[in-house]
GROMACS .gro file of C-alpha atoms in nm:
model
  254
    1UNK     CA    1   1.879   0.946  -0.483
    2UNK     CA    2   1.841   0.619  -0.322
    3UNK     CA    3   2.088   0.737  -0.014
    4UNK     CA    4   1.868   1.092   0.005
    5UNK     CA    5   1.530   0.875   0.110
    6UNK     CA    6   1.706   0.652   0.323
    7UNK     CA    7   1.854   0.938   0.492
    8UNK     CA    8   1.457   1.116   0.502
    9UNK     CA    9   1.315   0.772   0.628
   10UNK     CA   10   1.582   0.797   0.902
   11UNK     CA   11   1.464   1.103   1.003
   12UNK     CA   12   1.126   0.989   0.957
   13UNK     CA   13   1.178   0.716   1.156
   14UNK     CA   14   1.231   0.938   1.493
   15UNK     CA   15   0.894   1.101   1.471
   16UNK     CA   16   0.635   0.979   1.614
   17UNK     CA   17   0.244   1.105   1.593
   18UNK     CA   18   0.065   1.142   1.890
   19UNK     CA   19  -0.333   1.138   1.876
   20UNK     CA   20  -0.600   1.250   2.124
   21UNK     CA   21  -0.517   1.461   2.456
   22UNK     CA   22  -0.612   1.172   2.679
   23UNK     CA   23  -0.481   0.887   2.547
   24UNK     CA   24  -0.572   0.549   2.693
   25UNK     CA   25  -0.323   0.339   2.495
   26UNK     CA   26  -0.014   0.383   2.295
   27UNK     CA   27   0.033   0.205   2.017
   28UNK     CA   28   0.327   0.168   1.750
   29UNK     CA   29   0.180   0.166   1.353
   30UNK     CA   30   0.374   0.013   1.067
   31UNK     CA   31   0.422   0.225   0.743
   32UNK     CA   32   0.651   0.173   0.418
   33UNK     CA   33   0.688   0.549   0.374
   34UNK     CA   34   0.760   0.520   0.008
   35UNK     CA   35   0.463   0.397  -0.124
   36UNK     CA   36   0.243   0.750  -0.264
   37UNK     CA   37  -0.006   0.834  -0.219
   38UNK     CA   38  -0.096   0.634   0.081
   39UNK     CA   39   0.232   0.675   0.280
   40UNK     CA   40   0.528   0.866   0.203
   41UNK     CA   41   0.797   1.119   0.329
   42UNK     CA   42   0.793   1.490   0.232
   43UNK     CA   43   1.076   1.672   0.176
   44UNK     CA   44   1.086   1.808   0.546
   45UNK     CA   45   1.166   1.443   0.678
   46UNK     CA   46   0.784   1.405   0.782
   47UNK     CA   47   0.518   1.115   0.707
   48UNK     CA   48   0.230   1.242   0.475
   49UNK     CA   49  -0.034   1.052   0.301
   50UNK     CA   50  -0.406   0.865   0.303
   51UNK     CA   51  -0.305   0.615   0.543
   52UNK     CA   52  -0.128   0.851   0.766
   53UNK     CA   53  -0.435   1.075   0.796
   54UNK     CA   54  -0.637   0.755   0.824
   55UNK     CA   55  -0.448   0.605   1.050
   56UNK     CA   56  -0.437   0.902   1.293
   57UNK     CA   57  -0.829   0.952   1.269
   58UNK     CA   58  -0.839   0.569   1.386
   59UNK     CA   59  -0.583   0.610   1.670
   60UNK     CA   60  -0.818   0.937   1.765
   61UNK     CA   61  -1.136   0.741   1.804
   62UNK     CA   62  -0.944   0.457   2.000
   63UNK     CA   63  -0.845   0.784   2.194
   64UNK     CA   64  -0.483   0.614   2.178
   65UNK     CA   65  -0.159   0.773   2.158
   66UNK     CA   66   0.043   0.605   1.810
   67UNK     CA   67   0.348   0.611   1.705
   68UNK     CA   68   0.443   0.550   1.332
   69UNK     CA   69   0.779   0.346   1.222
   70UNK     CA   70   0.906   0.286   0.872
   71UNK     CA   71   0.928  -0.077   0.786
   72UNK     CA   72   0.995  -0.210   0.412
   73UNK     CA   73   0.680  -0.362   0.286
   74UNK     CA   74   0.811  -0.693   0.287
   75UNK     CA   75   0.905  -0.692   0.643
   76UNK     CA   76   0.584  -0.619   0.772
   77UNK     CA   77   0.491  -0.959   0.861
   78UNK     CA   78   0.798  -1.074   0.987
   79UNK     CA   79   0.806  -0.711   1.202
   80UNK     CA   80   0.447  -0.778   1.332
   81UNK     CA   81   0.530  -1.151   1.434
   82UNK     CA   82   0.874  -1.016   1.622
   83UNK     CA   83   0.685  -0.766   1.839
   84UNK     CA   84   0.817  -0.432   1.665
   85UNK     CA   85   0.524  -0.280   1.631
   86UNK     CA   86   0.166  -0.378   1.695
   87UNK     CA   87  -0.036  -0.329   1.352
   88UNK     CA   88   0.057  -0.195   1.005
   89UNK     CA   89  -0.094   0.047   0.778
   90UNK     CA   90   0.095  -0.038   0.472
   91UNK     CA   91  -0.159  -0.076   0.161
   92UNK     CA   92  -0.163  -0.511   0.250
   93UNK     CA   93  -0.472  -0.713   0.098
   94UNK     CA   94  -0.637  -0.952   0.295
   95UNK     CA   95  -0.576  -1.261   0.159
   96UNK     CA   96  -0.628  -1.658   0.289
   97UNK     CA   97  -0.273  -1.690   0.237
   98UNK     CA   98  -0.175  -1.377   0.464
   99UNK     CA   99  -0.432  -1.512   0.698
  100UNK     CA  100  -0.249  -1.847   0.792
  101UNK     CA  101  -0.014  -1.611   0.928
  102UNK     CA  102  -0.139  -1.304   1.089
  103UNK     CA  103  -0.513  -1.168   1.111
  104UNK     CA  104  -0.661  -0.819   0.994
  105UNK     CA  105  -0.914  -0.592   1.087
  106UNK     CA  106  -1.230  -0.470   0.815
  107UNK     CA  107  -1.113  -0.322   0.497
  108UNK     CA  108  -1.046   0.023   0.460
  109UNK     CA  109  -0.962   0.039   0.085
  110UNK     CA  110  -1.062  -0.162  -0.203
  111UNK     CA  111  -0.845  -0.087  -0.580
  112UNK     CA  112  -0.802  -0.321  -0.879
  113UNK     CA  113  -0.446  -0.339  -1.054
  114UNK     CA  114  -0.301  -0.236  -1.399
  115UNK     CA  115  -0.080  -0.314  -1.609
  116UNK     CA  116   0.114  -0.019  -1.667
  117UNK     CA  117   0.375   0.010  -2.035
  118UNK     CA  118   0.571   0.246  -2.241
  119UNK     CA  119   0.361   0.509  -2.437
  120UNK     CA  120   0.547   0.305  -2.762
  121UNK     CA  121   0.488  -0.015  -2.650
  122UNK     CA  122   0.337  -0.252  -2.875
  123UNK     CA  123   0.116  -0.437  -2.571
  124UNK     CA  124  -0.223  -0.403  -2.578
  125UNK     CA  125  -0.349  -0.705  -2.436
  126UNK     CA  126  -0.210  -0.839  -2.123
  127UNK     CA  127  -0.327  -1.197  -2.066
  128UNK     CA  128  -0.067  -1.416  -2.010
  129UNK     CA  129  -0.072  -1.585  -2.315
  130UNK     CA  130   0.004  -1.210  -2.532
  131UNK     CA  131   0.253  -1.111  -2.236
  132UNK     CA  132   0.466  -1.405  -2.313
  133UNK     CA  133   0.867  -1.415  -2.272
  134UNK     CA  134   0.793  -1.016  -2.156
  135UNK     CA  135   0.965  -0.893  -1.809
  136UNK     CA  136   0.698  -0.749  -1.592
  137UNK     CA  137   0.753  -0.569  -1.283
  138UNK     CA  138   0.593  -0.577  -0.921
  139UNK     CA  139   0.683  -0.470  -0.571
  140UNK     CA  140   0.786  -0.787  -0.382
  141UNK     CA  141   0.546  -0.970  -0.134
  142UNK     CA  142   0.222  -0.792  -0.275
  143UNK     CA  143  -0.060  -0.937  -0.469
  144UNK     CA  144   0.028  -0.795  -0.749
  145UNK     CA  145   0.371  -0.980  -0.753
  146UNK     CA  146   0.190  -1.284  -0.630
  147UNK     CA  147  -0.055  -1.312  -0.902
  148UNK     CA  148   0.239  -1.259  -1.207
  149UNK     CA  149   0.397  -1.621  -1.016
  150UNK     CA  150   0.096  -1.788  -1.015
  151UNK     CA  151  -0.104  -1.687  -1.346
  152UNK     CA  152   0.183  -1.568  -1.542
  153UNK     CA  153   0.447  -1.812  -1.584
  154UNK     CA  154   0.559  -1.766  -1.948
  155UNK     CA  155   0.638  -1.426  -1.858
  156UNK     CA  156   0.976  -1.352  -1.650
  157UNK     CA  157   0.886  -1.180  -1.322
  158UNK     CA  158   1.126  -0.924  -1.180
  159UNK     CA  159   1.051  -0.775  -0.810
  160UNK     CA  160   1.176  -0.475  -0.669
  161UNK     CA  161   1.144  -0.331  -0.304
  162UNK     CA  162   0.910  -0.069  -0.389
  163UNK     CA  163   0.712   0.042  -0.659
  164UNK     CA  164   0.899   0.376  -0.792
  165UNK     CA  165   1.167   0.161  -0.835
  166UNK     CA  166   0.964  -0.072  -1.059
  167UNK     CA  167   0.850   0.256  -1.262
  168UNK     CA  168   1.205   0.378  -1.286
  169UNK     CA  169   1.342   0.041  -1.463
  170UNK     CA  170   1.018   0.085  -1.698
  171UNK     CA  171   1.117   0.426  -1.795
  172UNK     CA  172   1.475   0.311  -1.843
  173UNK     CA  173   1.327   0.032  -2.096
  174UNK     CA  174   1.467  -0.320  -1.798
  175UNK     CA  175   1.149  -0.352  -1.818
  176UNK     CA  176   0.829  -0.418  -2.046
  177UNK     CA  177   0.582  -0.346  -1.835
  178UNK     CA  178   0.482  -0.278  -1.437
  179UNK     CA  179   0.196  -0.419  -1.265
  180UNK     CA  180   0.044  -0.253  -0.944
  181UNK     CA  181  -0.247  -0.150  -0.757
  182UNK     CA  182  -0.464   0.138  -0.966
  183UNK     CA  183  -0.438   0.393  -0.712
  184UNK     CA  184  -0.049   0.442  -0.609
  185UNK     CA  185  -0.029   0.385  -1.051
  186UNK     CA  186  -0.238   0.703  -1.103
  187UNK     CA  187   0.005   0.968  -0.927
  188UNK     CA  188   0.306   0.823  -1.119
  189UNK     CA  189   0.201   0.882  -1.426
  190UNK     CA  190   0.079   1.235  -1.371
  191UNK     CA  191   0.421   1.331  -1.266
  192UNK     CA  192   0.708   1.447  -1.408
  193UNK     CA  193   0.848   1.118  -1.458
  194UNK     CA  194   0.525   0.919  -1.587
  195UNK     CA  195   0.482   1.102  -1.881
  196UNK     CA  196   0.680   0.845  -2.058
  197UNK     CA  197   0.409   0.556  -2.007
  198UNK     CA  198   0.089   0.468  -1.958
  199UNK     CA  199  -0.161   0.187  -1.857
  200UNK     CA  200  -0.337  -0.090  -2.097
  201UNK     CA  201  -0.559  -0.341  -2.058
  202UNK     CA  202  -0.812  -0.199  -1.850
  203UNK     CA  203  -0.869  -0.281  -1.425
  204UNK     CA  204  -0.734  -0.596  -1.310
  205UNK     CA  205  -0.941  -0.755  -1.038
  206UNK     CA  206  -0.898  -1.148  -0.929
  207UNK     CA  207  -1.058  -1.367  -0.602
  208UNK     CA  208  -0.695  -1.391  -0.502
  209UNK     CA  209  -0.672  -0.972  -0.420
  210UNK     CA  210  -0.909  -1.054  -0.112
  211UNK     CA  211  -1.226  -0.861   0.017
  212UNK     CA  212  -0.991  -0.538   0.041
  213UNK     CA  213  -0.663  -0.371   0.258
  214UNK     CA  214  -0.724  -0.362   0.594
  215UNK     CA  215  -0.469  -0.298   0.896
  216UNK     CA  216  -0.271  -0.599   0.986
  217UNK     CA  217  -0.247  -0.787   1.344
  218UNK     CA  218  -0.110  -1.064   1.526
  219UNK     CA  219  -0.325  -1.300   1.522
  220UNK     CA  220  -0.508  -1.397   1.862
  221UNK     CA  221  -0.498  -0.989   1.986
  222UNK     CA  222  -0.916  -0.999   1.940
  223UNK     CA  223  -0.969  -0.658   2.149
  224UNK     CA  224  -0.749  -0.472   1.928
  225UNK     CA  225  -0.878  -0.589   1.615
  226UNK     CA  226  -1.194  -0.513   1.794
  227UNK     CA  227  -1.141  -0.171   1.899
  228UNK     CA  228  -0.965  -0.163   1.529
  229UNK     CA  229  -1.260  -0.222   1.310
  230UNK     CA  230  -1.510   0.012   1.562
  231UNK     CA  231  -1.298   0.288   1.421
  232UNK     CA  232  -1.290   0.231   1.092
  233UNK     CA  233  -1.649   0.236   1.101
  234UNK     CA  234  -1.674   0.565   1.304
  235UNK     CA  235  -1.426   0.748   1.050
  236UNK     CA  236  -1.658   0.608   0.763
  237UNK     CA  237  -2.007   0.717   0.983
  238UNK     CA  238  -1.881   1.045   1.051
  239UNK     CA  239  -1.759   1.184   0.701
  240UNK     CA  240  -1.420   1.171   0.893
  241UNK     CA  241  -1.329   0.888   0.593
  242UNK     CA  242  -1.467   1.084   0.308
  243UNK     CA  243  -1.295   1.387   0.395
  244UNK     CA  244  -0.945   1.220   0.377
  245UNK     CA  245  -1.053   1.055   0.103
  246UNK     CA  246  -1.133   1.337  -0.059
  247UNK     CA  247  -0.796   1.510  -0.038
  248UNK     CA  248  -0.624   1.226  -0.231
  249UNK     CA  249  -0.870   1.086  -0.490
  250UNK     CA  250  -1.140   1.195  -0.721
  251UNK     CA  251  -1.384   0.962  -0.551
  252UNK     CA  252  -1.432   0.671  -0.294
  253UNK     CA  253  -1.238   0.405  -0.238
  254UNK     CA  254  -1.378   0.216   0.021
   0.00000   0.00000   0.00000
């Protein structure tokens, strides 16, 4: 399985999106590609998803040509700060601590986190105090993963590079439980291979999640972030926003 995506990512990896007939600038967009259903490859080898959509509408009102390129979610930083591509679309918070580093435009997406178990688990409540000595899952370098090391230390942390892979070490039983953003959660666990689980403990929301996910930036590149956050707002003015969002989720997430 794991060398069939790689190989899909690869192929991925060579297409590129191009937006707008008269482009004025071209631009290369960060995505993790595995990461449903905001970014992820088909079956065909192509990119699909709410932030691929998005992300196109923005490059249209920019009138910019874009090219997307699979990066692990983990690397986006370190890929922004090295000049491979010049900003990323890959479901990242906005956070003070991210900010030290690199800058972001306005948020496109707001979503809580859950804690997500076995359907014969015995957790209900998930404070840190009831989740003690558990092993709880998170994809590596998110909030999500961030808040488990800061808020949960009696509990042992495991991280994994994405999120399925998370979910398939809680379905094996490596795991007691997985905690992740709401909305990438939901389609899991209406698929085939979520049946086996579900979530507990209600929405998870903390100051430390930031205002939101927005697109990340160098920091110091003020016209882009600029030209950035005027078209988020057009996509949102125009019902361009509400129609994507409409093809993924039952109702806003901005």
């Amino acid at each position: 399985m794991k060398s069939t995506r790689t190989l899909v990512a690869a192929t991925a990896l060579l297409a590129s999106t191009a937006v707008g007939a008269f482009a004025k600038d071209a631009y290369k967009i960060a995505t993790e590609g595995a990461y449903p259903p905001f970014n992820f490859v088909d079956p065909s080898g192509k990119l699909q998803g709410f932030e691929i959509e998005l992300g196109n509408a923005i490059c249209a009102k920019m009138e910019a040509k874009c090219e997307w390129v699979i990066q692990d979610f983990d690397g986006t930083i370190p890929g922004l700060l090295a000049g491979k591509f010049d900003f990323a679309m890959t479901s990242m918070s906005i956070t003070p601590e991210r900010k030290k580093t690199i800058d972001f435009s306005d948020k496109y997406y707001s979503t809580a986190a859950v804690f997500t178990v076995p359907k014969n688990s015995t957790i209900t409540d998930v404070s840190p105090q009831a989740l003690q000595g558990k092993t709880i899952a998170a994809q590596s370098s998110t909030i999500h993963a961030a808040m488990l090391e800061d808020k949960y230390a009696s509990v042992t942390t495991r991280l994994y590079p994405t999120l399925d892979e998370a979910f398939m070490d809680l379905k094996s039983g490596r795991v007691d439980a997985v905690f992740g953003d709401k909305l990438a959660t939901a389609p899991w666990l209406k698929s085939e291979a979520g049946d086996c689980c579900h979530t507990v403990g209600g929405d998870i929301t903390d100051p430390s999640f930031g205002p939101g996910v927005g697109v990340a930036l160098k920091q110091g590149n003020d016209e882009l972030k600029a030209r950035l956050n005027k078209a988020i707002k057009d996509v949102v003015d125009d019902g361009t926003y509400k129609s994507i969002n409409d093809k993924y989720f039952p109702f806003s997430i901005y």
